[in-house]
Amino acid sequence: MTRAEEEAHFERCLDDLQGSLGARPATWLTPGFSVTERTPEIAAKSGIKTFLDFVDDDVPYDIVHTESGARTLCLPYCMETNDFSLVLTKNFDARQYAQAIEDHVRQLAKEPGEKVVCLGMHTFVAGTPARVLALSEAFGRLKACPEVRFATAAQVHDAVRKPR
């Protein structure tokens, strides 16, 4: 895909989402992890403020785009808690999947500093009736942990950008 094709894809996608949702998205996850070296810069130029395409850390960080000077907040995407990774690849059953998420979050909550765990869930995998009960129970336990907060990517972005 050329740069022009990728830019056109971004604009078409964001325009379609804005038409359907009534607001232009400010968070981006590239489909199928098909990120190119140009994707972060194109996303920033398209108005994306939060980028979910990197799997390299548990702490949010900024990318500063050389050409424009724009800053994009990267929220690390967690493959260790992704439903494709655990359910479809490792064949975890509903309880194993929910427990893996709970263990991952509880471990990070014990470590110093604030961390982010993006939970990659798909309605046709994690959202099936056979898995929802175990997930709901695990989330209930995590909500009771004072060290754990649930937030959208937009909420994390706003919290990170808030002047201290």
PDB file of C-alpha atoms in Angstrom:
ATOM      1  CA  MET A   1       0.000   0.000   0.000  1.00  0.00           C
ATOM      2  CA  THR A   2       1.372   3.417  -0.887  1.00  0.00           C
ATOM      3  CA  ARG A   3       1.329   6.377   1.482  1.00  0.00           C
ATOM      4  CA  ALA A   4      -1.474   7.995  -0.519  1.00  0.00           C
ATOM      5  CA  GLU A   5      -3.534   4.794  -0.350  1.00  0.00           C
ATOM      6  CA  GLU A   6      -2.981   4.512   3.395  1.00  0.00           C
ATOM      7  CA  GLU A   7      -3.952   8.167   3.927  1.00  0.00           C
ATOM      8  CA  ALA A   8      -7.098   7.665   1.849  1.00  0.00           C
ATOM      9  CA  HIS A   9      -7.935   4.540   3.865  1.00  0.00           C
ATOM     10  CA  PHE A  10      -7.662   6.499   7.121  1.00  0.00           C
ATOM     11  CA  GLU A  11      -9.856   9.335   5.897  1.00  0.00           C
ATOM     12  CA  ARG A  12     -12.487   6.998   4.430  1.00  0.00           C
ATOM     13  CA  CYS A  13     -12.589   4.886   7.580  1.00  0.00           C
ATOM     14  CA  LEU A  14     -12.752   7.855   9.956  1.00  0.00           C
ATOM     15  CA  ASP A  15     -15.374   9.576   7.787  1.00  0.00           C
ATOM     16  CA  ASP A  16     -17.509   6.401   7.775  1.00  0.00           C
ATOM     17  CA  LEU A  17     -17.193   6.010  11.550  1.00  0.00           C
ATOM     18  CA  GLN A  18     -18.040   9.658  12.117  1.00  0.00           C
ATOM     19  CA  GLY A  19     -21.104   9.287   9.894  1.00  0.00           C
ATOM     20  CA  SER A  20     -22.237   6.215  11.818  1.00  0.00           C
ATOM     21  CA  LEU A  21     -21.298   7.308  15.346  1.00  0.00           C
ATOM     22  CA  GLY A  22     -21.895  11.042  15.116  1.00  0.00           C
ATOM     23  CA  ALA A  23     -18.358  11.841  16.309  1.00  0.00           C
ATOM     24  CA  ARG A  24     -14.943  11.406  14.753  1.00  0.00           C
ATOM     25  CA  PRO A  25     -12.875   8.775  16.583  1.00  0.00           C
ATOM     26  CA  ALA A  26      -9.697   9.962  18.293  1.00  0.00           C
ATOM     27  CA  THR A  27      -8.405   6.450  19.103  1.00  0.00           C
ATOM     28  CA  TRP A  28      -7.019   4.007  16.540  1.00  0.00           C
ATOM     29  CA  LEU A  29      -6.192   0.307  16.380  1.00  0.00           C
ATOM     30  CA  THR A  30      -5.032  -0.804  12.946  1.00  0.00           C
ATOM     31  CA  PRO A  31      -6.976  -3.834  11.677  1.00  0.00           C
ATOM     32  CA  GLY A  32      -5.018  -7.071  11.883  1.00  0.00           C
ATOM     33  CA  PHE A  33      -1.896  -5.279  13.162  1.00  0.00           C
ATOM     34  CA  SER A  34      -1.138  -4.280   9.567  1.00  0.00           C
ATOM     35  CA  VAL A  35       0.830  -1.239  10.727  1.00  0.00           C
ATOM     36  CA  THR A  36       3.350   0.321   8.377  1.00  0.00           C
ATOM     37  CA  GLU A  37       6.204   2.629   9.329  1.00  0.00           C
ATOM     38  CA  ARG A  38       3.957   5.483   8.137  1.00  0.00           C
ATOM     39  CA  THR A  39       0.843   4.534  10.125  1.00  0.00           C
ATOM     40  CA  PRO A  40       1.517   6.523  13.338  1.00  0.00           C
ATOM     41  CA  GLU A  41       2.244   9.746  11.417  1.00  0.00           C
ATOM     42  CA  ILE A  42      -0.774   9.306   9.148  1.00  0.00           C
ATOM     43  CA  ALA A  43      -2.959   8.596  12.173  1.00  0.00           C
ATOM     44  CA  ALA A  44      -1.757  11.792  13.876  1.00  0.00           C
ATOM     45  CA  LYS A  45      -2.406  13.851  10.731  1.00  0.00           C
ATOM     46  CA  SER A  46      -5.896  12.345  10.619  1.00  0.00           C
ATOM     47  CA  GLY A  47      -6.674  13.600  14.118  1.00  0.00           C
ATOM     48  CA  ILE A  48      -5.915  10.440  16.082  1.00  0.00           C
ATOM     49  CA  LYS A  49      -4.786  11.293  19.623  1.00  0.00           C
ATOM     50  CA  THR A  50      -4.443   7.765  21.054  1.00  0.00           C
ATOM     51  CA  PHE A  51      -2.791   4.865  19.249  1.00  0.00           C
ATOM     52  CA  LEU A  52      -3.188   1.213  20.285  1.00  0.00           C
ATOM     53  CA  ASP A  53      -0.944  -0.574  17.789  1.00  0.00           C
ATOM     54  CA  PHE A  54       2.169  -1.311  19.843  1.00  0.00           C
ATOM     55  CA  VAL A  55       2.630  -4.277  22.186  1.00  0.00           C
ATOM     56  CA  ASP A  56       5.912  -3.177  23.755  1.00  0.00           C
ATOM     57  CA  ASP A  57       5.157  -1.946  27.282  1.00  0.00           C
ATOM     58  CA  ASP A  58       2.632  -1.654  30.125  1.00  0.00           C
ATOM     59  CA  VAL A  59       3.075   2.117  30.473  1.00  0.00           C
ATOM     60  CA  PRO A  60       1.614   4.727  28.110  1.00  0.00           C
ATOM     61  CA  TYR A  61       4.146   6.819  26.208  1.00  0.00           C
ATOM     62  CA  ASP A  62       4.240   9.492  23.528  1.00  0.00           C
ATOM     63  CA  ILE A  63       5.420   9.311  19.971  1.00  0.00           C
ATOM     64  CA  VAL A  64       6.557  12.686  18.695  1.00  0.00           C
ATOM     65  CA  HIS A  65       6.215  12.846  14.932  1.00  0.00           C
ATOM     66  CA  THR A  66       9.289  14.372  13.346  1.00  0.00           C
ATOM     67  CA  GLU A  67       7.579  15.955  10.356  1.00  0.00           C
ATOM     68  CA  SER A  68       4.684  17.648  12.162  1.00  0.00           C
ATOM     69  CA  GLY A  69       5.824  17.762  15.797  1.00  0.00           C
ATOM     70  CA  ALA A  70       2.462  16.235  16.777  1.00  0.00           C
ATOM     71  CA  ARG A  71       2.324  13.975  19.838  1.00  0.00           C
ATOM     72  CA  THR A  72       0.352  10.749  19.875  1.00  0.00           C
ATOM     73  CA  LEU A  73      -0.251   8.834  23.093  1.00  0.00           C
ATOM     74  CA  CYS A  74       0.493   5.134  22.728  1.00  0.00           C
ATOM     75  CA  LEU A  75      -1.497   2.815  24.953  1.00  0.00           C
ATOM     76  CA  PRO A  76       0.232  -0.543  24.772  1.00  0.00           C
ATOM     77  CA  TYR A  77      -1.932  -3.329  23.404  1.00  0.00           C
ATOM     78  CA  CYS A  78      -1.647  -6.451  25.542  1.00  0.00           C
ATOM     79  CA  MET A  79      -1.349  -9.688  23.576  1.00  0.00           C
ATOM     80  CA  GLU A  80      -1.135 -11.688  26.825  1.00  0.00           C
ATOM     81  CA  THR A  81      -4.784 -10.920  27.602  1.00  0.00           C
ATOM     82  CA  ASN A  82      -6.135 -10.867  24.053  1.00  0.00           C
ATOM     83  CA  ASP A  83      -8.982 -13.313  23.470  1.00  0.00           C
ATOM     84  CA  PHE A  84      -7.527 -14.474  20.141  1.00  0.00           C
ATOM     85  CA  SER A  85      -4.229 -15.305  21.856  1.00  0.00           C
ATOM     86  CA  LEU A  86      -5.720 -17.133  24.830  1.00  0.00           C
ATOM     87  CA  VAL A  87      -8.938 -18.657  23.528  1.00  0.00           C
ATOM     88  CA  LEU A  88      -8.299 -19.323  19.850  1.00  0.00           C
ATOM     89  CA  THR A  89      -4.547 -19.999  19.940  1.00  0.00           C
ATOM     90  CA  LYS A  90      -3.952 -21.502  23.388  1.00  0.00           C
ATOM     91  CA  ASN A  91      -7.439 -23.035  23.635  1.00  0.00           C
ATOM     92  CA  PHE A  92      -8.202 -21.635  27.094  1.00  0.00           C
ATOM     93  CA  ASP A  93     -11.671 -22.430  28.335  1.00  0.00           C
ATOM     94  CA  ALA A  94     -13.861 -19.653  29.769  1.00  0.00           C
ATOM     95  CA  ARG A  95     -12.541 -19.985  33.340  1.00  0.00           C
ATOM     96  CA  GLN A  96      -8.879 -20.176  32.265  1.00  0.00           C
ATOM     97  CA  TYR A  97      -9.324 -17.107  30.056  1.00  0.00           C
ATOM     98  CA  ALA A  98     -10.991 -15.065  32.800  1.00  0.00           C
ATOM     99  CA  GLN A  99      -8.385 -16.177  35.354  1.00  0.00           C
ATOM    100  CA  ALA A 100      -5.504 -15.236  33.052  1.00  0.00           C
ATOM    101  CA  ILE A 101      -6.904 -11.703  32.702  1.00  0.00           C
ATOM    102  CA  GLU A 102      -7.460 -11.398  36.441  1.00  0.00           C
ATOM    103  CA  ASP A 103      -3.960 -12.699  37.273  1.00  0.00           C
ATOM    104  CA  HIS A 104      -2.341 -10.364  34.736  1.00  0.00           C
ATOM    105  CA  VAL A 105      -4.127  -7.287  36.073  1.00  0.00           C
ATOM    106  CA  ARG A 106      -3.553  -8.177  39.740  1.00  0.00           C
ATOM    107  CA  GLN A 107       0.176  -8.719  39.130  1.00  0.00           C
ATOM    108  CA  LEU A 108       0.595  -5.362  37.418  1.00  0.00           C
ATOM    109  CA  ALA A 109      -1.413  -3.679  40.192  1.00  0.00           C
ATOM    110  CA  LYS A 110       1.182  -4.942  42.712  1.00  0.00           C
ATOM    111  CA  GLU A 111       4.081  -3.421  40.781  1.00  0.00           C
ATOM    112  CA  PRO A 112       5.178   0.194  41.300  1.00  0.00           C
ATOM    113  CA  GLY A 113       3.783   2.897  39.024  1.00  0.00           C
ATOM    114  CA  GLU A 114       0.598   3.047  37.016  1.00  0.00           C
ATOM    115  CA  LYS A 115       0.164   0.542  34.208  1.00  0.00           C
ATOM    116  CA  VAL A 116      -2.334   0.067  31.391  1.00  0.00           C
ATOM    117  CA  VAL A 117      -3.792  -3.227  30.213  1.00  0.00           C
ATOM    118  CA  CYS A 118      -5.740  -2.962  26.970  1.00  0.00           C
ATOM    119  CA  LEU A 119      -8.124  -5.885  26.867  1.00  0.00           C
ATOM    120  CA  GLY A 120      -8.521  -7.058  23.291  1.00  0.00           C
ATOM    121  CA  MET A 121     -11.940  -8.696  23.202  1.00  0.00           C
ATOM    122  CA  HIS A 122     -14.082  -9.611  20.250  1.00  0.00           C
ATOM    123  CA  THR A 123     -17.819 -10.177  20.534  1.00  0.00           C
ATOM    124  CA  PHE A 124     -17.588 -13.470  18.664  1.00  0.00           C
ATOM    125  CA  VAL A 125     -14.874 -14.811  21.013  1.00  0.00           C
ATOM    126  CA  ALA A 126     -14.977 -13.272  24.500  1.00  0.00           C
ATOM    127  CA  GLY A 127     -18.533 -12.021  24.113  1.00  0.00           C
ATOM    128  CA  THR A 128     -20.187 -15.383  23.624  1.00  0.00           C
ATOM    129  CA  PRO A 129     -22.643 -16.606  26.258  1.00  0.00           C
ATOM    130  CA  ALA A 130     -20.283 -19.448  27.162  1.00  0.00           C
ATOM    131  CA  ARG A 131     -17.563 -16.983  28.262  1.00  0.00           C
ATOM    132  CA  VAL A 132     -19.470 -14.004  29.642  1.00  0.00           C
ATOM    133  CA  LEU A 133     -20.249 -15.423  33.095  1.00  0.00           C
ATOM    134  CA  ALA A 134     -16.613 -16.180  33.975  1.00  0.00           C
ATOM    135  CA  LEU A 135     -15.495 -12.789  32.636  1.00  0.00           C
ATOM    136  CA  SER A 136     -18.218 -10.954  34.561  1.00  0.00           C
ATOM    137  CA  GLU A 137     -17.164 -12.674  37.768  1.00  0.00           C
ATOM    138  CA  ALA A 138     -13.480 -11.839  37.191  1.00  0.00           C
ATOM    139  CA  PHE A 139     -14.295  -8.201  36.410  1.00  0.00           C
ATOM    140  CA  GLY A 140     -16.402  -8.014  39.566  1.00  0.00           C
ATOM    141  CA  ARG A 141     -13.434  -9.155  41.642  1.00  0.00           C
ATOM    142  CA  LEU A 142     -11.110  -6.711  39.868  1.00  0.00           C
ATOM    143  CA  LYS A 143     -13.523  -3.824  40.415  1.00  0.00           C
ATOM    144  CA  ALA A 144     -13.265  -4.520  44.149  1.00  0.00           C
ATOM    145  CA  CYS A 145      -9.463  -4.013  44.041  1.00  0.00           C
ATOM    146  CA  PRO A 146      -8.586  -0.441  45.075  1.00  0.00           C
ATOM    147  CA  GLU A 147      -5.448  -0.529  42.878  1.00  0.00           C
ATOM    148  CA  VAL A 148      -7.445  -1.298  39.699  1.00  0.00           C
ATOM    149  CA  ARG A 149      -9.413   1.195  37.608  1.00  0.00           C
ATOM    150  CA  PHE A 150     -11.415   0.546  34.480  1.00  0.00           C
ATOM    151  CA  ALA A 151     -11.271   3.213  31.780  1.00  0.00           C
ATOM    152  CA  THR A 152     -11.723   3.745  28.076  1.00  0.00           C
ATOM    153  CA  ALA A 153      -8.772   4.744  25.909  1.00  0.00           C
ATOM    154  CA  ALA A 154     -10.175   8.291  25.808  1.00  0.00           C
ATOM    155  CA  GLN A 155     -10.324   8.412  29.612  1.00  0.00           C
ATOM    156  CA  VAL A 156      -6.733   7.184  29.895  1.00  0.00           C
ATOM    157  CA  HIS A 157      -5.660   9.789  27.322  1.00  0.00           C
ATOM    158  CA  ASP A 158      -7.354  12.582  29.293  1.00  0.00           C
ATOM    159  CA  ALA A 159      -5.850  11.389  32.599  1.00  0.00           C
ATOM    160  CA  VAL A 160      -2.333  11.223  31.138  1.00  0.00           C
ATOM    161  CA  ARG A 161      -2.678  14.643  29.491  1.00  0.00           C
ATOM    162  CA  LYS A 162      -4.164  16.300  32.597  1.00  0.00           C
ATOM    163  CA  PRO A 163      -1.759  18.864  34.045  1.00  0.00           C
ATOM    164  CA  ARG A 164      -0.362  17.697  37.363  1.00  0.00           C
TER     165      ARG A 164
END
